[in-house]
């Protein structure tokens, strides 16, 4: 309750309206509804806690009943506000794409795994880039984990992104942005994520950066963070 009263107040909220609407009617309605709520008297505290440096590998095993095994590796990456975000996202796309990605070719096409995926979290604070594989029940998960780590950590150092990989990555990202812009609900939700990171314009900045990122930047930042 204390957390709710502290943070869930008008000066710490954003209202997003997306779709086809009447601006002249909507803005006065918003102002009349929310503008009469009094400004809070408290000040939001400054967050000072910083996660300590990770000095080595950490691992955890979770066992549950089921027919599927999952192996997941994660790497610390910087904030969405950093300059390396586009290269990290491009690397995750090139590695995790199905069926053209490197992880699919090395793990799924060879029969080691049933499925692979990759995801670089985009947050205001430093986050994680995650790479995973689905392994059939009864199969040894250790060899899949080792191959997964090998492809992620040494792939771009030995073989930088090819022109075909970069072209496919840019095309897929551009298609994703266009689909988001064409769907008012999806666009509104996406904007809210970037607002939480600090600025709604990061959506458009991210589109520009991913379109202009180079193969050299992808190789460099992958070696740095993975």
PDB file of C-alpha atoms in Angstrom, residues 32-182:
ATOM      1  CA  UNK A  32     -11.228  17.692 -17.575  1.00  0.00           C
ATOM      2  CA  UNK A  33     -10.953  14.175 -16.181  1.00  0.00           C
ATOM      3  CA  UNK A  34      -7.374  14.109 -14.964  1.00  0.00           C
ATOM      4  CA  UNK A  35      -6.535  17.797 -14.703  1.00  0.00           C
ATOM      5  CA  UNK A  36      -8.693  18.246 -11.613  1.00  0.00           C
ATOM      6  CA  UNK A  37      -6.710  15.658  -9.622  1.00  0.00           C
ATOM      7  CA  UNK A  38      -4.516  17.654  -7.202  1.00  0.00           C
ATOM      8  CA  UNK A  39      -0.756  17.558  -7.619  1.00  0.00           C
ATOM      9  CA  UNK A  40       0.909  15.279  -5.029  1.00  0.00           C
ATOM     10  CA  UNK A  41       2.766  16.963  -2.205  1.00  0.00           C
ATOM     11  CA  UNK A  42       5.407  14.249  -1.890  1.00  0.00           C
ATOM     12  CA  UNK A  43       8.613  14.026  -3.973  1.00  0.00           C
ATOM     13  CA  UNK A  44       9.603  10.803  -5.684  1.00  0.00           C
ATOM     14  CA  UNK A  45      12.744   9.313  -4.116  1.00  0.00           C
ATOM     15  CA  UNK A  46      15.932   8.983  -6.147  1.00  0.00           C
ATOM     16  CA  UNK A  47      16.898   5.350  -6.689  1.00  0.00           C
ATOM     17  CA  UNK A  48      20.546   4.882  -5.791  1.00  0.00           C
ATOM     18  CA  UNK A  49      20.918   1.085  -5.573  1.00  0.00           C
ATOM     19  CA  UNK A  50      23.224  -0.409  -8.211  1.00  0.00           C
ATOM     20  CA  UNK A  51      23.530  -4.136  -8.830  1.00  0.00           C
ATOM     21  CA  UNK A  52      27.029  -5.302  -7.835  1.00  0.00           C
ATOM     22  CA  UNK A  53      29.541  -6.432 -10.434  1.00  0.00           C
ATOM     23  CA  UNK A  54      29.156 -10.057 -11.428  1.00  0.00           C
ATOM     24  CA  UNK A  55      32.570 -11.642 -10.999  1.00  0.00           C
ATOM     25  CA  UNK A  56      31.833 -15.012 -12.558  1.00  0.00           C
ATOM     26  CA  UNK A  57      29.346 -17.469 -13.935  1.00  0.00           C
ATOM     27  CA  UNK A  58      26.204 -18.289 -11.996  1.00  0.00           C
ATOM     28  CA  UNK A  59      23.980 -21.267 -12.699  1.00  0.00           C
ATOM     29  CA  UNK A  60      20.740 -22.698 -11.384  1.00  0.00           C
ATOM     30  CA  UNK A  61      18.819 -25.876 -12.134  1.00  0.00           C
ATOM     31  CA  UNK A  62      15.043 -26.052 -11.772  1.00  0.00           C
ATOM     32  CA  UNK A  63      13.353 -29.453 -11.853  1.00  0.00           C
ATOM     33  CA  UNK A  64       9.633 -29.911 -12.439  1.00  0.00           C
ATOM     34  CA  UNK A  65       7.412 -32.632 -13.878  1.00  0.00           C
ATOM     35  CA  UNK A  66       6.992 -32.345 -17.631  1.00  0.00           C
ATOM     36  CA  UNK A  67       7.942 -33.598 -21.060  1.00  0.00           C
ATOM     37  CA  UNK A  68      10.199 -30.730 -22.162  1.00  0.00           C
ATOM     38  CA  UNK A  69      13.660 -29.597 -21.124  1.00  0.00           C
ATOM     39  CA  UNK A  70      14.869 -26.026 -21.472  1.00  0.00           C
ATOM     40  CA  UNK A  71      18.405 -24.678 -21.358  1.00  0.00           C
ATOM     41  CA  UNK A  72      18.923 -20.931 -21.120  1.00  0.00           C
ATOM     42  CA  UNK A  73      22.055 -18.783 -21.058  1.00  0.00           C
ATOM     43  CA  UNK A  74      21.972 -15.094 -20.211  1.00  0.00           C
ATOM     44  CA  UNK A  75      24.506 -12.283 -20.495  1.00  0.00           C
ATOM     45  CA  UNK A  76      24.543  -8.897 -18.848  1.00  0.00           C
ATOM     46  CA  UNK A  77      23.922  -6.053 -21.306  1.00  0.00           C
ATOM     47  CA  UNK A  78      23.742  -2.285 -20.811  1.00  0.00           C
ATOM     48  CA  UNK A  79      20.687  -0.069 -20.553  1.00  0.00           C
ATOM     49  CA  UNK A  80      18.419   0.600 -23.512  1.00  0.00           C
ATOM     50  CA  UNK A  81      19.761   4.155 -23.335  1.00  0.00           C
ATOM     51  CA  UNK A  82      23.294   3.056 -24.247  1.00  0.00           C
ATOM     52  CA  UNK A  83      24.841   3.266 -27.705  1.00  0.00           C
ATOM     53  CA  UNK A  84      25.302  -0.509 -28.014  1.00  0.00           C
ATOM     54  CA  UNK A  85      21.622  -1.434 -27.973  1.00  0.00           C
ATOM     55  CA  UNK A  86      21.203  -1.694 -31.747  1.00  0.00           C
ATOM     56  CA  UNK A  87      24.220  -3.981 -32.193  1.00  0.00           C
ATOM     57  CA  UNK A  88      23.103  -6.269 -29.361  1.00  0.00           C
ATOM     58  CA  UNK A  89      19.576  -6.518 -30.761  1.00  0.00           C
ATOM     59  CA  UNK A  90      20.963  -7.227 -34.223  1.00  0.00           C
ATOM     60  CA  UNK A  91      23.171  -9.985 -32.835  1.00  0.00           C
ATOM     61  CA  UNK A  92      20.221 -11.579 -31.041  1.00  0.00           C
ATOM     62  CA  UNK A  93      18.171 -11.465 -34.249  1.00  0.00           C
ATOM     63  CA  UNK A  94      20.928 -13.025 -36.351  1.00  0.00           C
ATOM     64  CA  UNK A  95      21.507 -15.764 -33.803  1.00  0.00           C
ATOM     65  CA  UNK A  96      17.886 -16.520 -32.934  1.00  0.00           C
ATOM     66  CA  UNK A  97      16.091 -16.234 -36.279  1.00  0.00           C
ATOM     67  CA  UNK A  98      14.142 -19.284 -37.463  1.00  0.00           C
ATOM     68  CA  UNK A  99      14.991 -20.970 -39.794  1.00  0.00           C
ATOM     69  CA  UNK A 100      17.908 -18.818 -40.974  1.00  0.00           C
ATOM     70  CA  UNK A 101      19.596 -18.019 -37.653  1.00  0.00           C
ATOM     71  CA  UNK A 102      22.892 -19.476 -36.551  1.00  0.00           C
ATOM     72  CA  UNK A 103      21.433 -21.177 -33.478  1.00  0.00           C
ATOM     73  CA  UNK A 104      18.770 -22.895 -35.576  1.00  0.00           C
ATOM     74  CA  UNK A 105      21.355 -24.163 -38.056  1.00  0.00           C
ATOM     75  CA  UNK A 106      23.753 -25.376 -35.346  1.00  0.00           C
ATOM     76  CA  UNK A 107      21.263 -26.868 -32.884  1.00  0.00           C
ATOM     77  CA  UNK A 108      17.906 -27.557 -34.559  1.00  0.00           C
ATOM     78  CA  UNK A 109      19.043 -28.537 -38.050  1.00  0.00           C
ATOM     79  CA  UNK A 110      21.602 -30.929 -36.535  1.00  0.00           C
ATOM     80  CA  UNK A 111      19.030 -32.545 -34.245  1.00  0.00           C
ATOM     81  CA  UNK A 112      20.503 -31.336 -30.956  1.00  0.00           C
ATOM     82  CA  UNK A 113      17.470 -29.223 -30.019  1.00  0.00           C
ATOM     83  CA  UNK A 114      13.824 -29.018 -30.989  1.00  0.00           C
ATOM     84  CA  UNK A 115      13.632 -25.232 -30.915  1.00  0.00           C
ATOM     85  CA  UNK A 116      15.820 -22.182 -30.222  1.00  0.00           C
ATOM     86  CA  UNK A 117      15.158 -18.548 -29.360  1.00  0.00           C
ATOM     87  CA  UNK A 118      16.987 -15.314 -28.521  1.00  0.00           C
ATOM     88  CA  UNK A 119      15.857 -12.148 -26.810  1.00  0.00           C
ATOM     89  CA  UNK A 120      17.669  -8.976 -25.741  1.00  0.00           C
ATOM     90  CA  UNK A 121      15.758  -7.211 -22.975  1.00  0.00           C
ATOM     91  CA  UNK A 122      15.287  -3.481 -23.487  1.00  0.00           C
ATOM     92  CA  UNK A 123      14.995  -1.670 -20.180  1.00  0.00           C
ATOM     93  CA  UNK A 124      15.978   1.584 -18.551  1.00  0.00           C
ATOM     94  CA  UNK A 125      18.382  -0.299 -16.271  1.00  0.00           C
ATOM     95  CA  UNK A 126      21.031  -2.815 -17.379  1.00  0.00           C
ATOM     96  CA  UNK A 127      19.364  -6.084 -18.304  1.00  0.00           C
ATOM     97  CA  UNK A 128      20.005  -9.453 -19.974  1.00  0.00           C
ATOM     98  CA  UNK A 129      20.393 -10.961 -23.407  1.00  0.00           C
ATOM     99  CA  UNK A 130      18.919 -14.457 -23.302  1.00  0.00           C
ATOM    100  CA  UNK A 131      19.537 -17.400 -25.617  1.00  0.00           C
ATOM    101  CA  UNK A 132      17.701 -20.672 -25.180  1.00  0.00           C
ATOM    102  CA  UNK A 133      16.979 -24.086 -26.602  1.00  0.00           C
ATOM    103  CA  UNK A 134      14.165 -26.595 -26.112  1.00  0.00           C
ATOM    104  CA  UNK A 135      15.486 -30.135 -25.638  1.00  0.00           C
ATOM    105  CA  UNK A 136      13.481 -33.328 -25.929  1.00  0.00           C
ATOM    106  CA  UNK A 137      12.850 -35.344 -22.791  1.00  0.00           C
ATOM    107  CA  UNK A 138      15.580 -37.902 -22.219  1.00  0.00           C
ATOM    108  CA  UNK A 139      18.207 -36.061 -24.291  1.00  0.00           C
ATOM    109  CA  UNK A 140      21.405 -34.898 -22.586  1.00  0.00           C
ATOM    110  CA  UNK A 141      21.012 -31.217 -21.922  1.00  0.00           C
ATOM    111  CA  UNK A 142      24.695 -30.587 -21.201  1.00  0.00           C
ATOM    112  CA  UNK A 143      25.860 -30.955 -24.794  1.00  0.00           C
ATOM    113  CA  UNK A 144      23.120 -28.619 -25.973  1.00  0.00           C
ATOM    114  CA  UNK A 145      24.155 -26.063 -23.369  1.00  0.00           C
ATOM    115  CA  UNK A 146      27.808 -26.293 -24.406  1.00  0.00           C
ATOM    116  CA  UNK A 147      26.966 -25.882 -28.098  1.00  0.00           C
ATOM    117  CA  UNK A 148      24.643 -22.980 -27.311  1.00  0.00           C
ATOM    118  CA  UNK A 149      27.412 -21.185 -25.432  1.00  0.00           C
ATOM    119  CA  UNK A 150      29.911 -21.918 -28.198  1.00  0.00           C
ATOM    120  CA  UNK A 151      27.724 -20.435 -30.939  1.00  0.00           C
ATOM    121  CA  UNK A 152      26.832 -17.337 -28.902  1.00  0.00           C
ATOM    122  CA  UNK A 153      30.268 -16.552 -27.488  1.00  0.00           C
ATOM    123  CA  UNK A 154      32.575 -17.459 -30.352  1.00  0.00           C
ATOM    124  CA  UNK A 155      30.335 -17.198 -33.408  1.00  0.00           C
ATOM    125  CA  UNK A 156      30.874 -13.569 -34.401  1.00  0.00           C
ATOM    126  CA  UNK A 157      34.537 -13.562 -33.372  1.00  0.00           C
ATOM    127  CA  UNK A 158      35.280 -16.365 -35.843  1.00  0.00           C
ATOM    128  CA  UNK A 159      32.728 -15.318 -38.450  1.00  0.00           C
ATOM    129  CA  UNK A 160      31.428 -11.714 -38.456  1.00  0.00           C
ATOM    130  CA  UNK A 161      27.861 -11.179 -39.683  1.00  0.00           C
ATOM    131  CA  UNK A 162      27.546 -11.725 -43.403  1.00  0.00           C
ATOM    132  CA  UNK A 163      25.898  -9.239 -45.729  1.00  0.00           C
ATOM    133  CA  UNK A 164      22.972 -11.629 -46.176  1.00  0.00           C
ATOM    134  CA  UNK A 165      22.500 -11.867 -42.405  1.00  0.00           C
ATOM    135  CA  UNK A 166      22.619  -8.096 -42.001  1.00  0.00           C
ATOM    136  CA  UNK A 167      20.164  -7.541 -44.864  1.00  0.00           C
ATOM    137  CA  UNK A 168      17.722 -10.106 -43.474  1.00  0.00           C
ATOM    138  CA  UNK A 169      18.005  -8.624 -39.974  1.00  0.00           C
ATOM    139  CA  UNK A 170      17.318  -5.082 -41.207  1.00  0.00           C
ATOM    140  CA  UNK A 171      14.404  -6.215 -43.359  1.00  0.00           C
ATOM    141  CA  UNK A 172      12.807  -8.175 -40.513  1.00  0.00           C
ATOM    142  CA  UNK A 173      13.173  -5.263 -38.096  1.00  0.00           C
ATOM    143  CA  UNK A 174      11.741  -2.779 -40.575  1.00  0.00           C
ATOM    144  CA  UNK A 175       8.771  -5.081 -41.133  1.00  0.00           C
ATOM    145  CA  UNK A 176       8.275  -5.340 -37.380  1.00  0.00           C
ATOM    146  CA  UNK A 177       8.282  -1.571 -36.923  1.00  0.00           C
ATOM    147  CA  UNK A 178       5.843  -1.101 -39.818  1.00  0.00           C
ATOM    148  CA  UNK A 179       3.456  -3.686 -38.384  1.00  0.00           C
ATOM    149  CA  UNK A 180       3.588  -1.978 -35.004  1.00  0.00           C
ATOM    150  CA  UNK A 181       2.825   1.415 -36.534  1.00  0.00           C
ATOM    151  CA  UNK A 182      -0.107  -0.070 -38.451  1.00  0.00           C
TER     152      UNK A 182
END
